[in-house]
Coordinates of C-alpha atoms in Angstrom, one line a residue:
M48 CA 39.2 -21.5 17.8
R49 CA 38.1 -22.3 14.5
W50 CA 35.2 -23.8 15.6
Q51 CA 34.5 -21.1 18.3
I52 CA 34.2 -18.4 15.5
N53 CA 32.0 -20.8 12.8
L54 CA 29.4 -21.0 16.0
A55 CA 29.6 -17.6 16.5
M56 CA 28.9 -17.3 12.6
L57 CA 25.9 -19.1 13.1
I58 CA 24.1 -17.7 16.6
L59 CA 24.9 -14.1 15.6
P60 CA 22.4 -14.1 12.3
S61 CA 20.0 -16.2 14.4
A62 CA 20.0 -13.2 17.1
L63 CA 19.8 -10.8 14.6
L64 CA 16.7 -12.4 13.3
A65 CA 15.0 -13.5 16.5
G66 CA 15.8 -9.1 17.4
A67 CA 14.0 -7.6 14.1
V68 CA 10.9 -9.5 15.1
M69 CA 11.0 -9.4 18.9
A70 CA 7.8 -7.6 19.8
R71 CA 8.4 -3.6 21.2
P72 CA 5.9 -0.8 22.7
G73 CA 2.7 -0.8 20.4
D74 CA 3.3 -3.9 18.2
V75 CA 0.1 -6.2 18.4
P76 CA 0.2 -10.4 17.4
T77 CA 0.3 -11.1 13.7
G78 CA -2.8 -11.3 12.4
A79 CA -4.3 -8.8 14.3
T80 CA -5.1 -5.1 13.6
A81 CA -3.7 -2.5 16.1
P82 CA -6.3 -0.4 17.9
K83 CA -7.2 3.1 16.2
S84 CA -5.2 5.6 16.7
A85 CA -5.6 8.9 17.7
A86 CA -4.8 11.2 14.6
P87 CA -7.6 13.9 13.7
G88 CA -10.0 12.5 11.0
L89 CA -10.5 12.6 7.9
E90 CA -13.6 15.3 6.4
V91 CA -15.9 14.0 4.2
R92 CA -16.9 16.6 1.4
R93 CA -20.1 16.3 -0.5
F94 CA -19.7 17.6 -4.1
G95 CA -22.6 18.8 -6.1
A96 CA -22.8 17.9 -9.9
I97 CA -19.4 17.4 -11.3
G98 CA -18.8 17.8 -15.0
V99 CA -17.4 14.9 -16.4
A100 CA -14.0 17.4 -17.4
E101 CA -13.7 17.8 -13.7
G102 CA -13.9 14.3 -12.9
L103 CA -11.3 13.4 -15.5
K104 CA -9.0 16.2 -13.9
A105 CA -9.9 14.4 -10.4
W106 CA -8.5 11.6 -12.1
D107 CA -5.6 12.6 -13.3
S108 CA -4.8 12.7 -9.4
I109 CA -6.2 9.7 -8.2
H110 CA -3.6 8.2 -11.0
A111 CA -0.5 10.2 -10.0
V112 CA -1.0 8.3 -6.5
L113 CA -2.2 5.0 -7.4
S114 CA 0.8 4.7 -9.8
H115 CA 3.6 6.6 -7.3
P116 CA 5.9 3.6 -5.8
R117 CA 4.3 3.7 -2.3
C118 CA 0.6 2.4 -3.5
Q119 CA 1.7 0.2 -6.7
S120 CA 4.8 -1.5 -5.3
C121 CA 2.4 -4.0 -3.9
H122 CA -0.4 -4.0 -6.5
V123 CA 1.5 -6.8 -8.7
D124 CA 0.2 -9.7 -10.5
E125 CA -0.2 -13.2 -9.6
R126 CA 3.3 -13.5 -9.5
G127 CA 3.6 -12.0 -6.1
V128 CA 6.7 -9.9 -5.8
P129 CA 6.4 -6.7 -4.2
L130 CA 8.7 -4.3 -5.8
W131 CA 11.2 -1.7 -4.0
S132 CA 11.3 1.4 -6.2
G133 CA 11.4 4.9 -6.0
A134 CA 15.1 7.6 -6.4
Y135 CA 16.7 5.8 -3.3
F136 CA 16.7 2.6 -5.6
G137 CA 17.4 4.5 -9.0
G138 CA 14.2 2.8 -10.3
T139 CA 12.0 -0.6 -9.7
R140 CA 13.6 -3.5 -9.1
A141 CA 12.2 -7.1 -7.2
H142 CA 11.9 -7.2 -3.2
A143 CA 15.5 -8.2 -2.2
M144 CA 15.7 -11.4 -0.3
N145 CA 13.7 -13.5 -2.9
V146 CA 10.7 -12.6 -1.3
R147 CA 7.0 -14.0 -3.1
G148 CA 3.7 -13.3 -1.1
G149 CA 2.0 -16.8 -2.2
K150 CA -1.6 -17.3 -3.0
S151 CA -2.1 -15.8 0.9
R152 CA -0.8 -12.8 -0.4
T153 CA 1.4 -12.4 3.2
G154 CA 3.8 -14.9 2.3
E155 CA 3.0 -18.0 4.4
E156 CA 3.9 -19.9 2.0
T157 CA 7.5 -19.2 2.1
L158 CA 8.5 -16.6 4.5
P159 CA 5.8 -14.4 6.0
C160 CA 5.5 -10.1 5.8
A161 CA 5.2 -10.4 9.2
T162 CA 8.6 -11.7 9.8
C163 CA 9.7 -8.4 9.5
H164 CA 6.7 -6.0 8.7
R165 CA 4.9 -5.5 12.4
V166 CA 1.1 -4.8 13.1
S167 CA 1.9 -1.7 15.3
N168 CA 0.9 1.9 15.2
R169 CA 4.0 3.5 16.1
P170 CA 5.4 6.3 13.6
N171 CA 7.9 5.0 11.3
R172 CA 10.7 6.8 11.9
I173 CA 14.0 4.5 10.9
P174 CA 15.1 5.3 7.5
H175 CA 14.7 2.5 5.6
A176 CA 13.7 0.0 7.9
P177 CA 10.6 -1.9 7.3
P178 CA 7.8 -0.2 7.5
H179 CA 4.6 -1.4 9.6
A180 CA 1.2 -0.4 10.0
G181 CA -1.5 -0.9 11.9
I182 CA -3.2 -3.5 9.7
E183 CA -1.3 -7.2 8.8
W184 CA 1.5 -6.3 6.4
K185 CA 0.3 -8.1 2.7
L186 CA 0.0 -7.7 -1.2
A187 CA -3.3 -6.2 -2.6
P188 CA -5.3 -9.1 -3.8
V189 CA -4.6 -10.0 -7.3
E190 CA -7.5 -8.7 -8.9
F191 CA -5.9 -5.4 -7.8
T192 CA -3.1 -5.2 -9.9
W193 CA -2.0 -1.9 -11.5
V194 CA 1.4 -2.3 -12.7
G195 CA 2.1 -2.2 -16.0
R196 CA -1.5 -0.8 -16.7
T197 CA -2.5 2.1 -18.5
S198 CA -4.3 5.1 -16.1
A199 CA -7.6 4.1 -18.7
Q200 CA -7.2 0.2 -17.0
I201 CA -6.8 1.1 -13.9
C202 CA -9.6 3.3 -14.0
R203 CA -11.6 1.0 -15.5
Q204 CA -10.5 -1.7 -12.6
L205 CA -11.3 0.7 -10.0
R206 CA -14.9 1.5 -10.5
D207 CA -15.3 -2.1 -11.2
P208 CA -17.2 -3.8 -8.3
R209 CA -16.3 -7.3 -9.6
R210 CA -12.7 -6.0 -9.4
N211 CA -12.6 -4.1 -6.3
G212 CA -13.6 -5.8 -3.7
G213 CA -17.5 -5.1 -4.2
R214 CA -17.1 -1.5 -4.2
D215 CA -19.6 1.4 -5.5
G216 CA -18.6 5.1 -5.3
A217 CA -19.3 5.3 -1.5
G218 CA -17.7 2.0 -1.5
L219 CA -14.5 3.4 -2.3
I220 CA -14.5 6.8 -0.2
E221 CA -15.2 5.0 2.7
H222 CA -12.5 2.4 2.2
I223 CA -10.1 5.3 1.8
V224 CA -11.8 6.8 5.7
H225 CA -11.6 3.1 7.0
D226 CA -8.1 2.6 6.0
H227 CA -7.4 6.3 8.3
D228 CA -9.0 4.8 10.9
V229 CA -6.8 1.6 11.3
N230 CA -3.6 3.3 10.3
G231 CA -3.7 0.9 7.0
F232 CA -1.7 1.3 3.6
I233 CA -3.2 4.5 2.5
R234 CA -2.2 5.8 5.4
W235 CA 1.1 5.2 5.4
G236 CA 1.5 5.4 1.9
F237 CA 1.4 9.9 3.0
D238 CA 3.5 9.2 5.6
P239 CA 5.9 6.4 5.0
G240 CA 8.9 8.0 7.2
P241 CA 12.0 9.1 6.2
G242 CA 13.9 8.0 3.4
R243 CA 10.8 7.5 1.7
E244 CA 9.1 9.7 -1.2
K245 CA 5.4 10.8 -0.6
P246 CA 3.0 10.5 -3.3
P247 CA 1.7 13.7 -4.9
G248 CA -0.7 15.6 -2.2
S249 CA -2.5 14.3 0.9
L250 CA -4.6 11.8 1.9
Q251 CA -7.1 14.1 2.5
S252 CA -6.8 15.4 -1.2
H253 CA -7.0 12.3 -2.3
L254 CA -10.0 11.7 -0.6
D255 CA -11.5 14.8 -2.0
D256 CA -10.3 13.6 -5.2
T257 CA -12.0 10.2 -5.2
G258 CA -15.3 12.6 -4.0
R259 CA -15.1 14.3 -7.0
W260 CA -14.6 11.8 -9.2
V261 CA -17.3 9.8 -8.3
A262 CA -19.5 12.8 -8.5
A263 CA -18.8 12.8 -11.8
G264 CA -19.9 9.1 -12.3
M265 CA -16.6 7.7 -12.3
P266 CA -15.6 8.7 -16.1
C267 CA -12.0 7.5 -17.2
P268 CA -9.4 8.6 -19.9
D269 CA -10.5 6.7 -22.4
E270 CA -13.7 8.0 -22.4
R271 CA -12.9 12.0 -22.7
G272 CA -15.7 13.8 -24.5
A273 CA -17.9 10.6 -23.7
A274 CA -20.6 10.3 -21.3
P275 CA -18.8 8.3 -18.3
A276 CA -19.8 4.5 -18.5
G277 CA -21.5 2.8 -15.9

């Protein structure tokens, strides 16, 4: 009887793991991108002349989103340790199970993110289950580290093509629109499912704030009262 019990103890976790990663309707193979979802699109609004003060106000709203746990927890440094944060966790702590993104930022060196985070356009509706999106789950590039940095530091980083994926202002706006179209991480952040706090505002208001900030010349908080830097 003892050996039967011990064998069951070995088989059960394996069966549970298999069930956790088993493909379900709406899932796509690892490394792929889910087809575009049918959710309403975003409106890219055009802004005329925007002053520095209004641009800085827009930046403050942008930073409130970027520094929120839904956005910041995967924008970590070269150690590649994703974070669990928010009211549910009583603060911020490292992702459990010794998860590491590695140099790949997808965890392929140890435990791939795709083990639990599927590529799918199905809604995230199970409280505190591993979330999924329409693209492969991964950490942001190390150049996009936000954790531990001030609003001014993140601002300068976001407008610097050497540290933002080679994007100018129009490219930053297009990045948000594209992420929405592929059901990516920005869109997920504003609809993370039950049990997870959303960042302030909406994806549309975040896009509008970005448009205002870009129209104002992308000023940063440490430049208040001065002309925005290039």
